[in-house]
Every structure is written in structure tokens, then in C-alpha cells.
Amino acid sequence: MEAGSWAPRRWPRPPGIVLLALASVLSSLLSSGQARVYSRCELARVLQDFGLEGYRGYSLADWICLAYFASGFNTGAVDHEADGSTNSGIFQINSRKWCKNLNPNVPNLCQMYCSDLLNPNLKDTVICAMKITQEPQGLGSWEAWRHHCQGKDLSDWVDGCEL
């Protein structure tokens, strides 16, 4: 073997994997620049202003509990699922059905990009969450709500907040 003739072996990478990795890095960079972590009472006031108190029979405490267990009140939270989909924003809304990510073949029922769900003003997130809640499962669409909030006394989630 001649000196200098050795080169590392290149492994072929499917273009989709490279694009997914690049999009993941970019979404992390973009979301970290605009992300906001709300306090419990601050989020309660914002969600009340958007009309979520009593929406479809759910209390403001239900929404606050969901946001805490889904994202820790972090608008920039992004979680990547094994199937390639992502959960985005304070309510961790999934790209499989609700928002547009890289996959053009998803329903995108909220008619928005998943990156829109990372905006700290929460308008798009609340609009999409309200649409999801119109489904027969309501807030039960979220595993975090089913496991941590459903059927529990949630009054502590808004206790002490000036609403």
C-alpha cells in the first residue's frame, strides 16, 4: 500500500436522512433563538386571553397541566419521534397529522408549518390546539394530558394566579 493512497471509506447516505438531519439542526437553531419558557401564571393569563377557559368543556387548568407535561411551558420544545415525525411547541403538536414539516404527504390539518408552533406569541399554537380539541378525543389526543391531568384535581395549576 502506497503512502497517501489510503482514504476513509465513504458510507452512502440517503438524501432524505441528510435533509432530515439538516432540518433538525436548523429547527433547533431557529427555535432556540425565539423560544420562551412561560411561568405557570403568565401562561394561564395568555391562554385565558385566547379564550381557552371552558373551550370544549376544558378548564384553563387542563390546558396549563397539558403544557407543563408536554413541554415544561417551553414554546421552543421539539421532540423527534422514531417514525420521523416531530412534536413541536408548548403543546407538542405532531407533524404526522397537524402541521407541515419535510414530508409533503401529511394531512397538515392545522394548515401551518410546524415551525409556526414554536412562536412564543402562541397564536398559531392555540388555533391548532383548538382544532385538535374538536376531534372526538378532545384533550385526550395528548398522551401527556391523559397520563398526568385527566380525572385529577387540577385547581393547583391556576391557584394564586391573578386571572
XYZ file of N, CA and C in Angstrom:
489
model
N 0.854 -1.178 0.000
C 0.000 0.000 0.000
C 0.895 1.234 0.000
N 0.649 2.146 -0.902
C 1.463 3.345 -1.019
C 1.058 4.369 0.028
N 2.021 5.144 0.446
C 1.734 6.207 1.414
C 0.832 7.251 0.762
N -0.143 7.676 1.481
C -1.049 8.725 0.991
C -2.169 8.210 0.107
N -2.207 6.909 -0.168
C -3.271 6.404 -1.036
C -4.501 5.950 -0.248
N -4.365 5.882 1.054
C -5.496 5.442 1.871
C -6.480 6.575 2.059
N -7.716 6.289 1.860
C -8.768 7.280 2.095
C -9.850 6.599 2.909
N -10.471 7.329 3.798
C -11.539 6.703 4.583
C -12.680 6.271 3.676
N -13.292 5.193 4.031
C -14.416 4.679 3.248
C -15.632 5.565 3.471
N -16.255 5.934 2.393
C -17.464 6.769 2.473
C -18.684 5.867 2.488
N -19.543 6.093 3.445
C -20.788 5.337 3.518
C -21.855 6.128 2.797
N -22.593 5.482 1.926
C -23.656 6.220 1.226
C -24.740 6.647 2.216
N -25.216 7.844 2.041
C -26.277 8.373 2.896
C -27.474 8.709 2.029
N -28.614 8.150 2.352
C -29.811 8.523 1.591
C -30.072 10.020 1.739
N -30.426 10.702 0.644
C -30.647 12.157 0.709
C -31.684 12.550 1.758
N -32.699 11.733 1.959
C -33.738 12.054 2.940
C -33.195 12.147 4.352
N -32.262 11.257 4.688
C -31.664 11.259 6.021
C -30.845 12.525 6.220
N -30.084 12.895 5.203
C -29.272 14.108 5.292
C -30.167 15.328 5.446
N -31.237 15.400 4.650
C -32.166 16.529 4.749
C -32.852 16.570 6.109
N -33.241 15.410 6.615
C -33.895 15.355 7.922
C -32.946 15.841 9.011
N -31.686 15.410 8.944
C -30.704 15.852 9.939
C -30.478 17.356 9.839
N -30.369 17.868 8.618
C -30.176 19.301 8.424
C -31.380 20.092 8.934
N -32.574 19.620 8.624
C -33.781 20.306 9.098
C -33.860 20.283 10.614
N -33.459 19.171 11.205
C -33.477 19.063 12.658
C -32.538 20.083 13.291
N -31.344 20.186 12.744
C -30.377 21.148 13.271
C -30.893 22.572 13.094
N -31.406 22.866 11.899
C -31.920 24.215 11.647
C -33.104 24.546 12.548
N -34.009 23.585 12.732
C -35.163 23.876 13.588
C -34.727 24.102 15.023
N -33.714 23.380 15.467
C -33.205 23.592 16.818
C -32.591 24.977 16.958
N -31.829 25.388 15.944
C -31.209 26.710 15.986
C -32.250 27.811 15.938
N -33.236 27.656 15.031
C -34.259 28.682 14.904
C -35.125 28.760 16.153
N -35.521 27.608 16.658
C -36.410 27.625 17.822
C -35.701 28.131 19.065
N -34.414 27.849 19.187
C -33.721 28.303 20.391
C -33.571 29.815 20.405
N -33.559 30.434 19.222
C -33.425 31.881 19.145
C -34.696 32.610 19.515
N -35.837 31.974 19.349
C -37.087 32.647 19.636
C -37.891 31.971 20.736
N -37.378 30.926 21.318
C -38.117 30.174 22.325
C -38.349 31.004 23.583
N -39.428 30.642 24.260
C -39.755 31.298 25.517
C -40.308 30.242 26.467
N -39.876 30.293 27.678
C -40.421 29.417 28.704
C -41.300 30.284 29.599
N -42.590 30.015 29.560
C -43.564 30.783 30.342
C -43.569 30.335 31.797
N -43.960 31.228 32.667
C -44.275 30.812 34.041
C -45.706 30.287 34.023
N -46.080 29.561 35.026
C -47.417 28.962 35.111
C -48.512 30.022 35.008
N -48.429 31.058 35.821
C -49.481 32.079 35.847
C -49.464 32.957 34.597
N -48.290 33.227 34.086
C -48.176 34.018 32.856
C -48.861 33.268 31.712
N -48.611 31.971 31.608
C -49.239 31.166 30.568
C -50.751 31.104 30.781
N -51.183 30.978 32.011
C -52.620 30.946 32.301
C -53.295 32.216 31.807
N -52.676 33.373 32.032
C -53.258 34.639 31.568
C -53.316 34.697 30.037
N -52.240 34.258 29.393
C -52.204 34.283 27.919
C -53.271 33.354 27.346
N -53.373 32.138 27.865
C -54.353 31.182 27.350
C -55.781 31.630 27.659
N -55.974 32.302 28.787
C -57.291 32.857 29.095
C -57.645 33.942 28.073
N -56.684 34.790 27.732
C -56.918 35.838 26.740
C -57.267 35.260 25.371
N -56.733 34.080 25.062
C -57.055 33.417 23.795
C -58.391 32.658 23.852
N -59.037 32.642 25.012
C -60.357 32.026 25.128
C -60.362 30.540 25.418
N -59.307 30.011 25.996
C -59.273 28.577 26.264
C -60.020 28.168 27.532
N -60.304 29.094 28.438
C -61.076 28.750 29.640
C -62.467 28.291 29.204
N -62.790 27.039 29.490
C -64.093 26.489 29.150
C -64.237 26.021 27.718
N -63.212 26.184 26.889
C -63.302 25.758 25.487
C -63.516 24.248 25.415
N -64.582 23.842 24.757
C -64.959 22.434 24.602
C -65.082 21.716 25.948
N -65.390 22.490 26.997
C -65.602 21.905 28.313
C -64.344 21.725 29.146
N -63.221 22.218 28.669
C -61.964 22.069 29.409
C -61.630 23.341 30.158
N -61.132 23.168 31.374
C -60.760 24.314 32.200
C -59.385 24.837 31.782
N -59.111 26.041 32.198
C -57.793 26.618 31.975
C -56.713 25.739 32.629
N -57.034 25.168 33.773
C -56.099 24.283 34.477
C -55.753 23.053 33.633
N -56.712 22.537 32.857
C -56.425 21.414 31.961
C -55.336 21.793 30.959
N -55.467 22.984 30.382
C -54.503 23.451 29.384
C -53.128 23.698 29.992
N -53.109 24.253 31.207
C -51.841 24.533 31.874
C -51.143 23.217 32.237
N -51.888 22.272 32.734
C -51.347 20.955 33.066
C -50.770 20.295 31.804
N -51.525 20.342 30.715
C -51.049 19.779 29.454
C -49.734 20.432 29.026
N -49.683 21.761 29.041
C -48.480 22.478 28.600
C -47.272 22.111 29.464
N -47.487 21.956 30.745
C -46.375 21.610 31.641
C -45.833 20.220 31.313
N -46.718 19.236 31.208
C -46.257 17.872 30.997
C -45.838 17.610 29.549
N -46.313 18.419 28.610
C -45.906 18.260 27.222
C -44.535 18.887 26.967
N -44.314 20.101 27.512
C -43.105 20.846 27.137
C -42.414 21.581 28.270
N -42.954 21.525 29.478
C -42.383 22.327 30.563
C -42.592 23.808 30.321
N -43.702 24.161 29.634
C -44.066 25.551 29.296
C -43.096 26.180 28.291
N -42.368 25.368 27.537
C -41.354 25.854 26.599
C -41.927 25.910 25.181
N -42.017 27.115 24.619
C -42.566 27.268 23.262
C -41.634 26.697 22.206
N -40.359 26.562 22.502
C -39.396 26.072 21.525
C -39.130 24.581 21.602
N -39.908 23.860 22.387
C -39.673 22.422 22.542
C -39.953 21.684 21.237
N -39.018 20.829 20.850
C -39.165 19.982 19.668
C -38.711 18.588 20.058
N -39.560 17.608 19.799
C -39.237 16.222 20.099
C -39.348 15.421 18.808
N -38.343 14.605 18.531
C -38.318 13.809 17.303
C -38.753 12.383 17.615
N -39.745 11.909 16.889
C -40.286 10.560 17.084
C -39.550 9.556 16.198
N -39.623 8.287 16.549
C -38.951 7.224 15.800
C -39.471 7.117 14.362
N -40.727 7.496 14.133
C -41.295 7.406 12.781
C -40.902 8.587 11.883
N -40.068 9.501 12.408
C -39.631 10.648 11.625
C -40.462 11.894 11.829
N -41.569 11.771 12.528
C -42.408 12.942 12.795
C -41.819 13.731 13.970
N -42.303 14.953 14.130
C -41.850 15.786 15.247
C -43.044 16.283 16.039
N -42.808 16.524 17.317
C -43.773 17.184 18.191
C -43.205 18.569 18.452
N -44.011 19.608 18.216
C -43.482 20.965 18.265
C -44.287 21.876 19.181
N -43.557 22.746 19.867
C -44.175 23.819 20.629
C -44.603 23.444 22.024
N -45.282 24.384 22.643
C -45.656 24.273 24.052
C -46.617 23.109 24.311
N -47.438 22.740 23.283
C -48.357 21.610 23.420
C -47.855 20.358 22.700
N -46.644 20.430 22.100
C -46.056 19.285 21.404
C -47.020 18.703 20.365
N -47.369 19.508 19.397
C -48.290 19.122 18.327
C -47.508 18.351 17.261
N -48.044 17.198 16.854
C -47.315 16.276 15.995
C -47.491 16.569 14.505
N -46.393 16.401 13.773
C -46.372 16.670 12.334
C -47.009 15.551 11.506
N -47.295 14.417 12.110
C -47.901 13.310 11.383
C -49.251 13.705 10.779
N -49.950 14.594 11.453
C -51.315 14.928 11.039
C -51.586 16.426 11.028
N -50.945 17.178 11.908
C -51.424 18.525 12.193
C -50.662 19.667 11.537
N -49.385 19.500 11.252
C -48.602 20.599 10.687
C -47.649 20.072 9.628
N -47.130 20.978 8.828
C -46.255 20.599 7.718
C -44.794 20.709 8.119
N -44.081 19.607 7.917
C -42.647 19.562 8.144
C -42.004 19.256 6.804
N -41.107 18.297 6.745
C -40.466 17.933 5.488
C -41.325 17.030 4.617
N -42.179 16.247 5.217
C -42.979 15.281 4.483
C -44.176 15.974 3.821
N -44.187 16.033 2.493
C -45.301 16.703 1.811
C -46.589 15.882 1.822
N -46.515 14.625 2.232
C -47.676 13.733 2.183
C -48.404 13.614 3.514
N -48.406 14.668 4.308
C -49.139 14.644 5.571
C -50.389 15.516 5.429
N -51.423 15.223 6.205
C -52.670 15.985 6.067
C -52.540 17.484 6.373
N -51.672 17.880 7.314
C -51.493 19.285 7.701
C -52.850 19.931 8.021
N -53.583 19.323 8.926
C -54.944 19.773 9.239
C -55.006 21.163 9.858
N -53.916 21.617 10.452
C -53.895 22.981 11.005
C -53.477 24.016 9.963
N -53.108 23.550 8.772
C -52.724 24.447 7.672
C -51.622 25.416 8.066
N -50.541 24.866 8.655
C -49.402 25.692 9.041
C -48.145 24.840 9.070
N -47.017 25.522 9.047
C -45.738 24.833 9.205
C -45.531 24.523 10.684
N -44.860 23.411 10.952
C -44.571 23.046 12.340
C -43.741 24.124 13.024
N -42.908 24.810 12.280
C -42.090 25.881 12.868
C -42.958 27.031 13.386
N -44.170 27.200 12.823
C -45.092 28.229 13.317
C -45.498 27.955 14.763
N -45.444 26.694 15.159
C -45.844 26.295 16.508
C -44.784 26.619 17.552
N -43.636 27.112 17.106
C -42.542 27.453 18.023
C -42.552 28.930 18.388
N -43.480 29.681 17.831
C -43.543 31.121 18.067
C -44.007 31.400 19.489
N -43.282 32.238 20.222
C -43.652 32.496 21.623
C -44.956 33.262 21.809
N -45.525 33.846 20.745
C -46.798 34.555 20.946
C -47.995 33.609 21.017
N -47.823 32.355 20.673
C -48.792 31.261 20.857
C -50.053 31.331 20.004
N -50.239 32.343 19.185
C -51.473 32.451 18.400
C -51.694 31.213 17.531
N -50.708 30.845 16.708
C -50.855 29.690 15.831
C -51.004 28.402 16.633
N -50.263 28.301 17.710
C -50.329 27.113 18.560
C -51.730 26.931 19.137
N -52.307 28.007 19.623
C -53.650 27.928 20.213
C -54.690 27.592 19.139
N -54.571 28.185 17.971
C -55.509 27.888 16.876
C -55.454 26.399 16.537
N -54.249 25.862 16.434
C -54.091 24.449 16.108
C -54.585 23.558 17.249
N -54.251 23.913 18.486
C -54.699 23.120 19.642
C -56.225 23.099 19.731
N -56.860 24.213 19.409
C -58.326 24.255 19.431
C -58.893 23.315 18.362
N -58.241 23.276 17.207
C -58.692 22.371 16.133
C -58.533 20.915 16.568
N -57.414 20.588 17.204
C -57.183 19.223 17.677
C -58.243 18.843 18.715
N -58.580 19.783 19.585
C -59.548 19.528 20.647
C -60.958 19.315 20.103
N -61.207 19.724 18.880
C -62.501 19.476 18.252
C -62.661 18.015 17.832
N -61.560 17.287 17.796
C -61.618 15.852 17.481
C -62.384 15.146 18.605
N -62.954 13.968 18.329
C -63.737 13.267 19.364
C -62.988 13.011 20.678
N -61.658 12.844 20.630
C -60.889 12.573 21.849
C -60.654 13.831 22.670
N -60.862 15.017 22.108
C -60.603 16.262 22.817
C -59.156 16.335 23.281
N -58.941 16.766 24.522
C -57.580 16.835 25.061
C -56.969 15.442 25.226
N -57.809 14.427 25.168
C -57.314 13.051 25.207
C -56.443 12.705 24.008
N -56.408 13.568 23.004
C -55.498 13.382 21.866
C -54.052 13.442 22.319
N -53.818 14.103 23.456
C -52.461 14.233 24.006
C -52.229 13.175 25.075
N -51.229 12.351 24.870
C -50.865 11.339 25.857
C -50.486 11.986 27.189
N -49.793 13.114 27.129
C -49.377 13.811 28.362
C -50.592 14.195 29.199
N -51.654 14.655 28.572
C -52.863 15.047 29.312
C -53.553 13.806 29.891
N -53.650 12.739 29.083
C -54.301 11.508 29.560
C -53.582 10.933 30.774
N -52.261 10.937 30.749
C -51.487 10.312 31.829
C -51.338 11.180 33.076
N -51.302 12.500 32.891
C -50.969 13.362 34.030
C -52.093 14.290 34.504
N -53.092 14.521 33.669
C -54.085 15.549 34.002
C -55.521 15.024 34.071
N -55.866 14.142 33.194
C -57.241 13.668 33.083
C -57.741 13.062 34.391
N -58.904 13.528 34.823
C -59.545 12.968 36.004
C -58.920 13.381 37.328
N -58.006 14.338 37.304
C -57.337 14.767 38.534
C -57.819 16.152 38.951
N -57.648 16.459 40.217
C -57.936 17.813 40.692
C -56.803 18.706 40.195
N -57.137 19.615 39.296
C -56.127 20.461 38.660
C -56.144 21.896 39.173
N -56.886 22.146 40.232
C -57.049 23.525 40.707
C -55.719 24.187 41.073
N -54.729 23.403 41.495
C -53.428 23.977 41.850
C -52.723 24.619 40.659
N -53.065 24.196 39.455
C -52.398 24.730 38.266
C -52.684 26.212 38.043
N -53.819 26.685 38.531
C -54.145 28.110 38.364
C -54.280 28.836 39.712
N -54.091 28.093 40.794
C -54.204 28.663 42.131
C -53.145 29.763 42.328
N -53.584 30.907 42.812
C -52.669 32.015 43.061
C -52.409 32.896 41.853
N -52.916 32.535 40.716
C -52.741 33.359 39.517
C -53.841 34.421 39.496
N -53.472 35.632 39.203
C -54.457 36.711 39.110
C -55.047 36.711 37.717
N -56.195 36.070 37.608
C -56.841 35.931 36.288
C -58.058 36.826 36.185
